[in-house]
Amino acid sequence: MSTAARWRVGLVVALLVVLEVASRAAWINPVSFIPPSKMIASAWDLLVSGQYANDIALTLSSALCAVALAVVAGFAGGVLLFRLPRVRRVLDPLLLSYYAVPVFVLYPILIVILGLNRWPLVAIGFLFAVVAMAVNTLNGLERVPRVLLRTARVCRLRTLDEIRLITLPASLPFVFTGIKLTVVYAFIAVVAGEFVLSGSGFGYQIAFAYNNFDNPTMYGLMVLMLVFVGTVNALLRAAEARLYRRIRREGAA
């Protein structure tokens, strides 16, 4: 573990300890906030009981579907914008102001188009995440050394081979940043949509527990959500580090 990682872990642990002491000493209102240890215990009990297994599966499947669609479409969109600079100049102002648009107002339209099911929430997660992936892909492609692209043209590589052998490895840090942002944005959009637009899922159950003053359930579900999202990001970081090591070995060879 690197020094920076140890510092991050230490800061998180210190914050949890401070919250634990503050909540048990009633420095924080105990009616609205419970100690982190009770949150973790509640999260474990909820996970073991299986009471919310269907809601957890619904949210995770919807968010992961939105992530997959956003990664594929965002990467393709970034490549197209890189290949078509005129189109990019037209769309640049829209991309810069995209997150100022309240995506959730499109939910009624998405219901009409996709039906009264989970797909409108998937679509909201997709719309919220796809631009982050496209912009990061575009930023990565812009930083590919031009000499490599000219070499690909001299060697008459096909477009897919050029992407696989040159542009993707060279832009990998930005692409992985886009994927990680896509995961975060998709989960935020799906869970936030479930808060107000759904009758099931993580977000709905958290809102239901909040409205019924069921703090252990509410905080337990929040802890489970943080664990799931953190696990996905940790897996992405591990895959990213593995790919970097492989590229360095191939470069050294």
Coordinates of N, CA and C in Angstrom, one line a residue:
M1 N 0.8 -1.2 0.0 CA 0.0 0.0 0.0 C 0.9 1.2 0.0
S2 N 0.6 2.2 -0.9 CA 1.3 3.4 -1.0 C 1.1 4.3 0.2
T3 N 2.0 5.3 0.4 CA 1.9 6.3 1.5 C 0.6 7.1 1.4
A4 N 0.2 7.5 0.1 CA -1.0 8.2 0.0 C -2.3 7.4 0.4
A5 N -2.2 6.1 0.0 CA -3.3 5.2 0.3 C -3.4 5.0 1.9
R6 N -2.3 4.9 2.5 CA -2.3 4.8 4.0 C -2.9 6.0 4.6
W7 N -2.5 7.2 4.1 CA -3.1 8.4 4.6 C -4.6 8.5 4.4
R8 N -5.1 8.0 3.3 CA -6.5 8.0 3.0 C -7.2 7.1 4.0
V9 N -6.7 5.9 4.2 CA -7.3 5.0 5.1 C -7.3 5.6 6.5
G10 N -6.2 6.2 6.9 CA -6.1 6.7 8.2 C -7.1 7.9 8.5
L11 N -7.3 8.7 7.4 CA -8.2 9.8 7.6 C -9.6 9.3 7.7
V12 N -10.0 8.2 6.9 CA -11.3 7.6 7.0 C -11.5 7.0 8.4
V13 N -10.5 6.3 8.9 CA -10.7 5.7 10.2 C -10.8 6.8 11.3
A14 N -10.0 7.8 11.2 CA -10.1 8.9 12.2 C -11.4 9.6 12.2
L15 N -12.0 9.8 11.0 CA -13.3 10.4 10.9 C -14.4 9.5 11.5
L16 N -14.3 8.2 11.3 CA -15.2 7.2 11.9 C -15.1 7.2 13.4
V17 N -13.9 7.3 13.9 CA -13.7 7.3 15.4 C -14.3 8.6 16.0
V18 N -14.1 9.7 15.3 CA -14.7 11.0 15.8 C -16.2 10.9 15.8
L19 N -16.8 10.4 14.7 CA -18.2 10.3 14.7 C -18.8 9.3 15.7
E20 N -18.0 8.2 16.0 CA -18.4 7.3 17.0 C -18.5 7.9 18.4
V21 N -17.4 8.7 18.7 CA -17.3 9.3 20.0 C -18.4 10.4 20.1
A22 N -18.5 11.2 19.0 CA -19.5 12.3 19.1 C -20.9 11.8 19.2
S23 N -21.3 10.7 18.5 CA -22.6 10.2 18.6 C -22.9 9.6 19.9
R24 N -22.0 8.8 20.5 CA -22.2 8.2 21.8 C -22.2 9.1 22.9
A25 N -21.5 10.3 22.8 CA -21.5 11.3 23.8 C -22.6 12.3 23.6
A26 N -23.5 12.0 22.6 CA -24.7 12.9 22.4 C -24.3 14.3 22.0
W27 N -23.0 14.5 21.4 CA -22.7 15.8 20.8 C -23.5 16.0 19.5
I28 N -23.9 14.9 18.9 CA -24.7 14.9 17.7 C -26.1 14.4 18.2
N29 N -27.1 14.9 17.6 CA -28.5 14.5 18.0 C -28.7 13.0 17.8
P30 N -28.8 12.2 18.9 CA -29.0 10.8 18.7 C -30.2 10.3 18.0
V31 N -31.2 11.2 17.9 CA -32.5 10.9 17.2 C -32.3 10.8 15.7
S32 N -31.4 11.6 15.2 CA -31.2 11.7 13.7 C -29.9 11.0 13.3
F33 N -29.0 10.7 14.2 CA -27.7 10.1 13.8 C -27.3 9.0 14.8
I34 N -26.9 7.8 14.3 CA -26.5 6.7 15.2 C -25.0 6.5 15.0
P35 N -24.4 5.8 16.0 CA -22.9 5.6 15.8 C -22.6 4.8 14.6
P36 N -21.4 5.0 14.0 CA -21.0 4.2 12.8 C -21.0 2.7 13.1
S37 N -20.6 2.3 14.3 CA -20.6 0.9 14.7 C -22.0 0.3 14.5
K38 N -23.0 1.0 14.9 CA -24.4 0.5 14.8 C -24.8 0.5 13.3
M39 N -24.3 1.5 12.6 CA -24.6 1.5 11.1 C -24.1 0.2 10.5
I40 N -22.8 -0.1 10.8 CA -22.2 -1.3 10.2 C -22.9 -2.6 10.7
A41 N -23.3 -2.7 12.0 CA -24.0 -3.8 12.5 C -25.4 -4.0 11.8
S42 N -26.0 -2.8 11.6 CA -27.3 -2.9 10.9 C -27.2 -3.3 9.4
A43 N -26.1 -2.8 8.8 CA -25.9 -3.2 7.4 C -25.7 -4.7 7.3
W44 N -24.9 -5.3 8.2 CA -24.6 -6.7 8.2 C -25.9 -7.5 8.4
D45 N -26.7 -7.0 9.4 CA -28.0 -7.7 9.7 C -28.9 -7.7 8.5
L46 N -29.0 -6.5 7.8 CA -29.8 -6.4 6.6 C -29.3 -7.3 5.5
L47 N -28.0 -7.4 5.3 CA -27.5 -8.3 4.3 C -27.7 -9.7 4.6
V48 N -27.5 -10.1 5.8 CA -27.7 -11.6 6.2 C -29.2 -12.0 6.1
S49 N -30.1 -11.0 6.5 CA -31.5 -11.4 6.6 C -32.1 -11.6 5.2
G50 N -31.5 -10.9 4.2 CA -32.0 -11.0 2.8 C -33.3 -10.3 2.6
Q51 N -33.7 -9.5 3.6 CA -35.0 -8.8 3.5 C -35.1 -7.8 2.3
Y52 N -33.9 -7.2 2.0 CA -33.9 -6.3 0.9 C -33.1 -6.8 -0.3
A53 N -33.0 -8.1 -0.4 CA -32.3 -8.7 -1.5 C -32.8 -8.3 -2.9
N54 N -34.1 -8.3 -3.0 CA -34.7 -7.9 -4.3 C -34.4 -6.5 -4.7
D55 N -34.6 -5.6 -3.7 CA -34.3 -4.2 -3.9 C -32.8 -3.9 -4.3
I56 N -31.9 -4.6 -3.6 CA -30.5 -4.5 -3.8 C -30.2 -5.0 -5.3
A57 N -30.8 -6.1 -5.6 CA -30.6 -6.7 -7.0 C -31.1 -5.7 -8.0
L58 N -32.3 -5.1 -7.8 CA -32.9 -4.2 -8.8 C -31.9 -3.0 -9.0
T59 N -31.5 -2.4 -7.9 CA -30.6 -1.2 -8.0 C -29.3 -1.5 -8.7
L60 N -28.7 -2.6 -8.2 CA -27.4 -3.0 -8.8 C -27.5 -3.3 -10.3
S61 N -28.5 -4.1 -10.6 CA -28.7 -4.5 -12.1 C -28.9 -3.2 -12.9
S62 N -29.8 -2.3 -12.4 CA -30.1 -1.1 -13.2 C -28.9 -0.2 -13.3
A63 N -28.1 0.0 -12.2 CA -26.9 0.8 -12.3 C -25.8 0.2 -13.2
L64 N -25.6 -1.1 -13.0 CA -24.6 -1.8 -13.8 C -24.9 -1.8 -15.3
C65 N -26.2 -1.9 -15.6 CA -26.7 -1.9 -17.0 C -26.4 -0.5 -17.6
A66 N -26.7 0.6 -16.8 CA -26.5 1.9 -17.2 C -25.0 2.2 -17.4
V67 N -24.2 1.6 -16.5 CA -22.7 1.8 -16.6 C -22.2 1.1 -17.9
A68 N -22.7 -0.1 -18.2 CA -22.2 -0.8 -19.4 C -22.6 0.0 -20.7
L69 N -23.8 0.5 -20.7 CA -24.3 1.2 -21.9 C -23.5 2.5 -22.0
A70 N -23.3 3.2 -20.9 CA -22.6 4.5 -20.9 C -21.1 4.3 -21.3
V71 N -20.5 3.3 -20.8 CA -19.1 3.1 -21.2 C -18.9 2.8 -22.7
V72 N -19.8 1.9 -23.2 CA -19.7 1.6 -24.7 C -20.0 2.8 -25.5
A73 N -21.2 3.5 -25.2 CA -21.6 4.6 -26.0 C -20.7 5.8 -25.8
G74 N -20.2 6.0 -24.6 CA -19.3 7.1 -24.3 C -18.0 7.0 -25.0
F75 N -17.4 5.8 -25.0 CA -16.2 5.5 -25.6 C -16.3 5.7 -27.1
A76 N -17.4 5.2 -27.7 CA -17.6 5.3 -29.2 C -17.8 6.8 -29.5
G77 N -18.6 7.5 -28.6 CA -18.8 8.9 -28.9 C -17.5 9.7 -28.8
G78 N -16.6 9.4 -27.8 CA -15.4 10.1 -27.7 C -14.5 9.9 -29.0
V79 N -14.5 8.7 -29.4 CA -13.7 8.3 -30.7 C -14.3 9.1 -31.9
L80 N -15.6 9.2 -32.0 CA -16.2 9.9 -33.1 C -15.9 11.4 -33.0
L81 N -16.0 12.0 -31.9 CA -15.7 13.4 -31.7 C -14.2 13.7 -32.0
F82 N -13.3 12.7 -31.7 CA -11.9 12.9 -32.0 C -11.7 12.8 -33.5
R83 N -12.4 11.9 -34.2 CA -12.3 11.7 -35.6 C -12.9 12.8 -36.4
L84 N -14.0 13.4 -35.9 CA -14.7 14.4 -36.6 C -14.6 15.8 -35.9
P85 N -13.5 16.5 -36.1 CA -13.3 17.8 -35.3 C -14.4 18.8 -35.6
R86 N -15.0 18.8 -36.8 CA -16.1 19.8 -37.0 C -17.3 19.5 -36.1
V87 N -17.6 18.3 -36.0 CA -18.8 17.9 -35.1 C -18.4 18.2 -33.7
R88 N -17.2 18.1 -33.3 CA -16.8 18.4 -31.9 C -16.9 19.9 -31.7
R89 N -16.5 20.7 -32.6 CA -16.7 22.1 -32.4 C -18.1 22.6 -32.3
V90 N -19.0 21.9 -32.9 CA -20.4 22.1 -32.8 C -21.0 21.7 -31.4
L91 N -20.5 20.6 -30.9 CA -21.0 20.0 -29.7 C -20.3 20.5 -28.5
D92 N -19.1 21.1 -28.6 CA -18.4 21.5 -27.4 C -19.2 22.3 -26.4
P93 N -19.9 23.4 -26.9 CA -20.7 24.1 -25.9 C -21.8 23.3 -25.2
L94 N -22.4 22.3 -25.9 CA -23.4 21.5 -25.3 C -22.7 20.5 -24.2
L95 N -21.5 20.0 -24.6 CA -20.8 19.1 -23.6 C -20.4 19.9 -22.4
L96 N -20.0 21.1 -22.5 CA -19.5 21.9 -21.4 C -20.7 22.2 -20.4
S97 N -21.9 22.4 -21.0 CA -23.1 22.8 -20.2 C -24.0 21.6 -19.9
Y98 N -23.6 20.4 -20.2 CA -24.5 19.3 -20.2 C -25.0 19.0 -18.8
Y99 N -24.1 19.1 -17.7 CA -24.5 18.8 -16.4 C -25.3 19.9 -15.7
A100 N -25.5 21.0 -16.4 CA -26.4 22.0 -15.9 C -27.9 21.7 -16.2
V101 N -28.1 20.6 -17.1 CA -29.4 20.2 -17.5 C -30.0 19.3 -16.4
P102 N -31.2 19.5 -15.9 CA -31.8 18.5 -14.9 C -32.3 17.3 -15.6
V103 N -31.5 16.2 -15.6 CA -31.8 15.1 -16.4 C -33.1 14.4 -15.9
F104 N -33.5 14.6 -14.6 CA -34.6 13.9 -14.1 C -35.9 14.4 -14.7
V105 N -35.9 15.6 -15.2 CA -37.2 16.1 -15.8 C -37.6 15.3 -17.1
L106 N -36.6 14.5 -17.6 CA -36.9 13.7 -18.8 C -37.7 12.4 -18.4
Y107 N -37.8 12.1 -17.1 CA -38.4 10.9 -16.7 C -39.8 10.6 -17.3
P108 N -40.7 11.6 -17.3 CA -42.0 11.3 -17.9 C -41.9 10.9 -19.4
I109 N -41.0 11.6 -20.1 CA -40.8 11.3 -21.5 C -40.3 9.9 -21.6
L110 N -39.3 9.5 -20.8 CA -38.7 8.2 -20.8 C -39.8 7.1 -20.5
I111 N -40.7 7.4 -19.6 CA -41.8 6.4 -19.3 C -42.6 6.2 -20.5
V112 N -43.0 7.3 -21.3 CA -43.8 7.1 -22.5 C -43.0 6.3 -23.5
I113 N -41.7 6.5 -23.6 CA -40.9 5.8 -24.7 C -40.6 4.4 -24.2
L114 N -40.2 4.2 -23.0 CA -39.7 2.9 -22.5 C -40.7 2.1 -21.7
G115 N -41.7 2.7 -21.2 CA -42.7 2.0 -20.4 C -42.5 2.2 -18.9
L116 N -43.5 1.8 -18.2 CA -43.5 2.0 -16.7 C -42.7 0.8 -16.1
N117 N -41.4 0.8 -16.1 CA -40.6 -0.3 -15.6 C -39.2 0.3 -15.2
R118 N -38.2 -0.6 -15.1 CA -36.9 -0.1 -14.7 C -36.1 0.6 -15.8
W119 N -36.5 0.5 -17.0 CA -35.7 1.0 -18.1 C -35.6 2.6 -18.1
P120 N -36.6 3.3 -17.7 CA -36.4 4.7 -17.5 C -35.3 5.1 -16.5
L121 N -35.2 4.4 -15.4 CA -34.2 4.7 -14.5 C -32.8 4.3 -15.1
V122 N -32.7 3.2 -15.8 CA -31.5 2.9 -16.5 C -31.1 4.0 -17.5
A123 N -32.1 4.5 -18.2 CA -31.9 5.6 -19.2 C -31.4 6.8 -18.5
I124 N -31.9 7.1 -17.3 CA -31.4 8.3 -16.5 C -30.0 8.1 -16.1
G125 N -29.7 6.9 -15.6 CA -28.3 6.6 -15.3 C -27.4 6.7 -16.4
F126 N -27.8 6.2 -17.6 CA -27.0 6.3 -18.8 C -26.8 7.8 -19.2
L127 N -27.9 8.6 -19.2 CA -27.7 10.0 -19.7 C -26.8 10.7 -18.7
F128 N -26.9 10.4 -17.4 CA -26.1 11.1 -16.4 C -24.6 10.8 -16.5
A129 N -24.3 9.6 -17.1 CA -22.9 9.1 -17.0 C -22.2 9.1 -18.4
V130 N -22.9 9.1 -19.5 CA -22.3 8.9 -20.8 C -21.4 10.0 -21.2
V131 N -21.8 11.3 -20.8 CA -20.9 12.4 -21.2 C -19.6 12.4 -20.5
A132 N -19.6 12.0 -19.3 CA -18.3 11.9 -18.5 C -17.3 10.9 -19.2
M133 N -17.9 9.8 -19.7 CA -17.1 8.8 -20.4 C -16.6 9.4 -21.7
A134 N -17.5 10.0 -22.5 CA -17.1 10.6 -23.8 C -16.0 11.6 -23.7
V135 N -16.2 12.5 -22.7 CA -15.2 13.6 -22.5 C -13.9 13.1 -22.1
N136 N -13.8 12.2 -21.2 CA -12.5 11.6 -20.8 C -11.9 10.8 -21.9
T137 N -12.7 10.1 -22.7 CA -12.1 9.4 -23.8 C -11.5 10.4 -24.8
L138 N -12.2 11.5 -25.1 CA -11.7 12.5 -26.0 C -10.5 13.1 -25.5
N139 N -10.4 13.4 -24.2 CA -9.2 14.0 -23.6 C -8.0 13.0 -23.7
G140 N -8.3 11.7 -23.5 CA -7.2 10.8 -23.6 C -6.7 10.7 -25.1
L141 N -7.6 10.6 -26.0 CA -7.2 10.5 -27.4 C -6.4 11.8 -27.9
E142 N -6.8 12.9 -27.4 CA -6.1 14.1 -27.7 C -4.6 14.1 -27.3
R143 N -4.3 13.3 -26.3 CA -3.0 13.2 -25.7 C -2.2 12.1 -26.3
V144 N -2.7 11.4 -27.2 CA -1.9 10.3 -27.9 C -0.9 11.0 -28.8
P145 N 0.4 10.6 -28.6 CA 1.4 11.3 -29.5 C 1.1 11.1 -31.0
R146 N 1.2 12.2 -31.7 CA 0.8 12.2 -33.1 C 1.7 11.3 -33.9
V147 N 2.9 11.1 -33.5 CA 3.9 10.3 -34.2 C 3.3 8.8 -34.2
L148 N 2.7 8.4 -33.2 CA 2.1 7.0 -33.2 C 1.0 6.9 -34.2
L149 N 0.1 8.0 -34.3 CA -1.0 7.9 -35.2 C -0.5 7.9 -36.6
R150 N 0.6 8.7 -36.9 CA 1.2 8.7 -38.2 C 1.8 7.4 -38.6
T151 N 2.4 6.8 -37.6 CA 3.0 5.4 -37.8 C 1.9 4.4 -38.2
A152 N 0.7 4.5 -37.5 CA -0.4 3.6 -37.8 C -0.8 3.8 -39.2
R153 N -0.9 5.0 -39.7 CA -1.3 5.3 -41.1 C -0.3 4.8 -42.1
V154 N 1.0 5.0 -41.7 CA 2.1 4.4 -42.6 C 2.0 2.9 -42.7
C155 N 1.7 2.3 -41.6 CA 1.6 0.8 -41.6 C 0.2 0.3 -42.1
R156 N -0.6 1.3 -42.4 CA -2.0 0.9 -43.0 C -2.8 0.0 -42.0
L157 N -2.7 0.4 -40.8 CA -3.5 -0.4 -39.8 C -5.0 -0.1 -40.0
R158 N -5.8 -1.1 -39.8 CA -7.2 -0.9 -39.8 C -7.7 -0.1 -38.6
T159 N -8.8 0.5 -38.7 CA -9.3 1.4 -37.6 C -9.3 0.6 -36.3
L160 N -9.9 -0.6 -36.3 CA -10.0 -1.3 -35.0 C -8.6 -1.7 -34.5
D161 N -7.7 -2.1 -35.4 CA -6.3 -2.4 -34.9 C -5.6 -1.2 -34.4
E162 N -5.8 0.0 -35.0 CA -5.2 1.2 -34.5 C -5.7 1.5 -33.1
I163 N -7.1 1.4 -32.9 CA -7.6 1.6 -31.6 C -7.1 0.6 -30.5
R164 N -7.0 -0.6 -30.9 CA -6.6 -1.7 -30.0 C -5.1 -1.6 -29.7
L165 N -4.3 -1.3 -30.6 CA -2.8 -1.4 -30.5 C -2.2 0.0 -30.1
I166 N -2.8 1.1 -30.4 CA -2.2 2.4 -30.2 C -3.0 3.3 -29.4
T167 N -4.2 3.7 -29.9 CA -4.9 4.8 -29.2 C -5.4 4.3 -27.8
L168 N -5.9 3.1 -27.7 CA -6.5 2.7 -26.4 C -5.4 2.6 -25.3
P169 N -4.2 1.9 -25.6 CA -3.2 1.8 -24.6 C -2.7 3.2 -24.2
A170 N -2.5 4.1 -25.2 CA -2.0 5.4 -24.9 C -2.9 6.3 -24.1
S171 N -4.2 6.1 -24.3 CA -5.2 6.9 -23.6 C -5.8 6.2 -22.4
L172 N -5.2 5.1 -22.0 CA -5.8 4.3 -21.0 C -6.1 5.0 -19.6
P173 N -5.1 5.9 -19.1 CA -5.5 6.5 -17.9 C -6.7 7.4 -17.9
F174 N -7.0 8.1 -19.0 CA -8.2 8.9 -19.1 C -9.4 8.0 -19.3
V175 N -9.3 6.9 -20.1 CA -10.4 6.0 -20.3 C -10.8 5.4 -18.9
F176 N -9.9 5.0 -18.1 CA -10.2 4.4 -16.8 C -10.8 5.4 -15.9
T177 N -10.3 6.7 -16.0 CA -10.9 7.7 -15.2 C -12.4 7.9 -15.6
G178 N -12.7 7.9 -16.9 CA -14.0 8.0 -17.4 C -14.9 6.8 -16.9
I179 N -14.3 5.6 -16.9 CA -15.1 4.5 -16.4 C -15.5 4.6 -14.9
K180 N -14.5 5.1 -14.1 CA -14.8 5.2 -12.7 C -15.8 6.3 -12.5
L181 N -15.7 7.4 -13.2 CA -16.7 8.5 -13.1 C -18.1 8.0 -13.5
T182 N -18.1 7.1 -14.6 CA -19.3 6.6 -15.1 C -20.0 5.7 -14.0
V183 N -19.2 4.9 -13.3 CA -19.8 4.1 -12.2 C -20.5 5.0 -11.1
V184 N -19.7 6.0 -10.7 CA -20.3 6.9 -9.7 C -21.5 7.6 -10.2
Y185 N -21.5 8.2 -11.3 CA -22.6 9.0 -11.9 C -23.8 8.1 -12.1
A186 N -23.6 6.9 -12.6 CA -24.7 6.0 -12.9 C -25.4 5.6 -11.5
F187 N -24.6 5.3 -10.5 CA -25.2 4.9 -9.2 C -26.0 6.1 -8.6
I188 N -25.4 7.3 -8.7 CA -26.0 8.5 -8.2 C -27.4 8.7 -8.8
A189 N -27.4 8.6 -10.1 CA -28.6 8.9 -10.9 C -29.7 7.8 -10.6
V190 N -29.3 6.6 -10.6 CA -30.3 5.5 -10.4 C -30.8 5.6 -8.9
V191 N -30.0 5.7 -8.0 CA -30.4 5.8 -6.6 C -31.3 7.0 -6.3
A192 N -30.8 8.2 -6.8 CA -31.6 9.4 -6.7 C -32.9 9.3 -7.4
G193 N -33.0 8.6 -8.5 CA -34.2 8.4 -9.2 C -35.2 7.6 -8.4
E194 N -34.6 6.5 -7.8 CA -35.5 5.7 -6.9 C -36.0 6.4 -5.7
F195 N -35.3 7.4 -5.3 CA -35.8 8.2 -4.1 C -37.2 8.8 -4.4
V196 N -37.4 9.3 -5.6 CA -38.6 10.0 -5.9 C -39.5 9.5 -7.1
L197 N -38.9 8.5 -7.8 CA -39.5 8.1 -9.0 C -39.9 6.6 -9.1
S198 N -39.6 5.9 -8.0 CA -39.7 4.4 -8.0 C -40.4 3.9 -6.8
G199 N -40.9 2.7 -6.9 CA -41.5 2.0 -5.7 C -40.7 0.9 -5.2
S200 N -39.5 0.8 -5.6 CA -38.6 -0.3 -5.2 C -37.2 0.1 -5.4
G201 N -36.3 -0.7 -4.9 CA -34.8 -0.4 -5.0 C -34.2 0.2 -3.8
F202 N -32.9 0.4 -3.8 CA -32.1 1.0 -2.7 C -32.7 2.3 -2.3
G203 N -32.8 3.2 -3.3 CA -33.2 4.6 -3.0 C -34.6 4.7 -2.4
Y204 N -35.5 3.9 -2.9 CA -36.9 3.9 -2.4 C -36.9 3.4 -0.9
Q205 N -36.1 2.3 -0.6 CA -36.1 1.8 0.7 C -35.4 2.8 1.7
I206 N -34.4 3.5 1.2 CA -33.8 4.5 2.1 C -34.7 5.6 2.4
A207 N -35.4 6.1 1.4 CA -36.4 7.1 1.6 C -37.5 6.7 2.5
F208 N -38.0 5.4 2.3 CA -39.1 4.9 3.1 C -38.6 4.8 4.6
A209 N -37.4 4.3 4.8 CA -36.9 4.3 6.2 C -36.8 5.6 6.8
Y210 N -36.3 6.6 6.0 CA -36.2 8.0 6.5 C -37.5 8.6 6.9
N211 N -38.5 8.4 6.1 CA -39.9 8.9 6.4 C -40.5 8.3 7.6
N212 N -40.1 7.0 7.9 CA -40.6 6.3 9.1 C -39.7 6.4 10.3
F213 N -38.7 7.2 10.2 CA -37.7 7.4 11.3 C -37.0 6.1 11.7
D214 N -36.8 5.2 10.7 CA -36.1 4.0 11.0 C -34.6 4.2 10.6
N215 N -33.9 4.8 11.6 CA -32.5 5.1 11.4 C -31.6 3.9 11.1
P216 N -31.7 2.9 11.9 CA -30.8 1.7 11.7 C -31.0 1.2 10.2
T217 N -32.2 1.0 9.7 CA -32.4 0.5 8.4 C -31.8 1.5 7.3
M218 N -32.1 2.8 7.6 CA -31.7 3.8 6.6 C -30.2 3.9 6.5
Y219 N -29.5 4.0 7.7 CA -28.0 4.1 7.6 C -27.4 2.7 7.2
G220 N -28.1 1.6 7.6 CA -27.5 0.3 7.1 C -27.6 0.2 5.6
L221 N -28.7 0.6 5.0 CA -28.7 0.6 3.5 C -27.7 1.5 2.9
M222 N -27.5 2.7 3.5 CA -26.5 3.6 3.0 C -25.1 3.0 3.1
V223 N -24.8 2.3 4.2 CA -23.5 1.7 4.3 C -23.3 0.6 3.2
L224 N -24.4 -0.2 3.0 CA -24.3 -1.2 2.0 C -24.1 -0.6 0.6
M225 N -24.7 0.5 0.3 CA -24.5 1.1 -1.0 C -23.1 1.6 -1.1
L226 N -22.5 2.2 -0.1 CA -21.2 2.7 -0.1 C -20.2 1.5 -0.3
V227 N -20.5 0.4 0.3 CA -19.6 -0.8 0.2 C -19.6 -1.3 -1.2
F228 N -20.8 -1.4 -1.8 CA -21.0 -1.9 -3.2 C -20.2 -1.0 -4.2
V229 N -20.5 0.3 -4.1 CA -19.8 1.2 -5.0 C -18.3 1.2 -4.8
G230 N -17.9 1.2 -3.5 CA -16.5 1.2 -3.2 C -15.8 -0.1 -3.8
T231 N -16.5 -1.2 -3.7 CA -16.0 -2.5 -4.2 C -15.8 -2.4 -5.7
V232 N -16.8 -1.9 -6.4 CA -16.7 -1.8 -7.8 C -15.5 -0.9 -8.2
N233 N -15.3 0.2 -7.5 CA -14.2 1.1 -7.8 C -12.9 0.5 -7.5
A234 N -12.8 -0.3 -6.4 CA -11.6 -1.0 -6.0 C -11.2 -2.0 -7.1
L235 N -12.2 -2.8 -7.6 CA -12.0 -3.7 -8.7 C -11.5 -3.0 -10.0
L236 N -12.0 -1.9 -10.3 CA -11.6 -1.1 -11.4 C -10.1 -0.6 -11.2
R237 N -9.8 -0.2 -10.0 CA -8.4 0.3 -9.7 C -7.5 -0.9 -9.9
A238 N -7.9 -2.1 -9.4 CA -7.0 -3.2 -9.5 C -6.8 -3.6 -11.0
A239 N -7.9 -3.6 -11.8 CA -7.7 -3.9 -13.2 C -6.9 -2.9 -13.9
E240 N -7.0 -1.6 -13.5 CA -6.2 -0.6 -14.1 C -4.7 -0.8 -13.8
A241 N -4.4 -1.1 -12.5 CA -3.0 -1.3 -12.2 C -2.4 -2.5 -12.9
R242 N -3.2 -3.6 -13.0 CA -2.8 -4.8 -13.7 C -2.5 -4.5 -15.2
L243 N -3.4 -3.7 -15.8 CA -3.1 -3.3 -17.2 C -1.9 -2.5 -17.4
Y244 N -1.6 -1.5 -16.4 CA -0.4 -0.7 -16.5 C 0.8 -1.6 -16.4
R245 N 0.8 -2.5 -15.5 CA 2.0 -3.4 -15.3 C 2.2 -4.2 -16.6
R246 N 1.1 -4.7 -17.2 CA 1.2 -5.5 -18.4 C 1.8 -4.6 -19.6
I247 N 1.3 -3.4 -19.7 CA 1.8 -2.5 -20.7 C 3.3 -2.2 -20.5
R248 N 3.7 -2.0 -19.2 CA 5.1 -1.7 -19.0 C 6.0 -2.9 -19.3
R249 N 5.5 -4.1 -19.0 CA 6.3 -5.3 -19.3 C 6.4 -5.5 -20.8
E250 N 5.3 -5.2 -21.6 CA 5.4 -5.3 -23.0 C 6.3 -4.2 -23.6
G251 N 6.3 -3.0 -23.0 CA 7.1 -2.0 -23.5 C 8.6 -2.3 -23.2
A252 N 8.9 -2.9 -22.0 CA 10.3 -3.3 -21.7 C 10.8 -4.4 -22.6
A253 N 9.8 -5.3 -23.0 CA 10.2 -6.4 -23.9 C 10.5 -5.9 -25.3

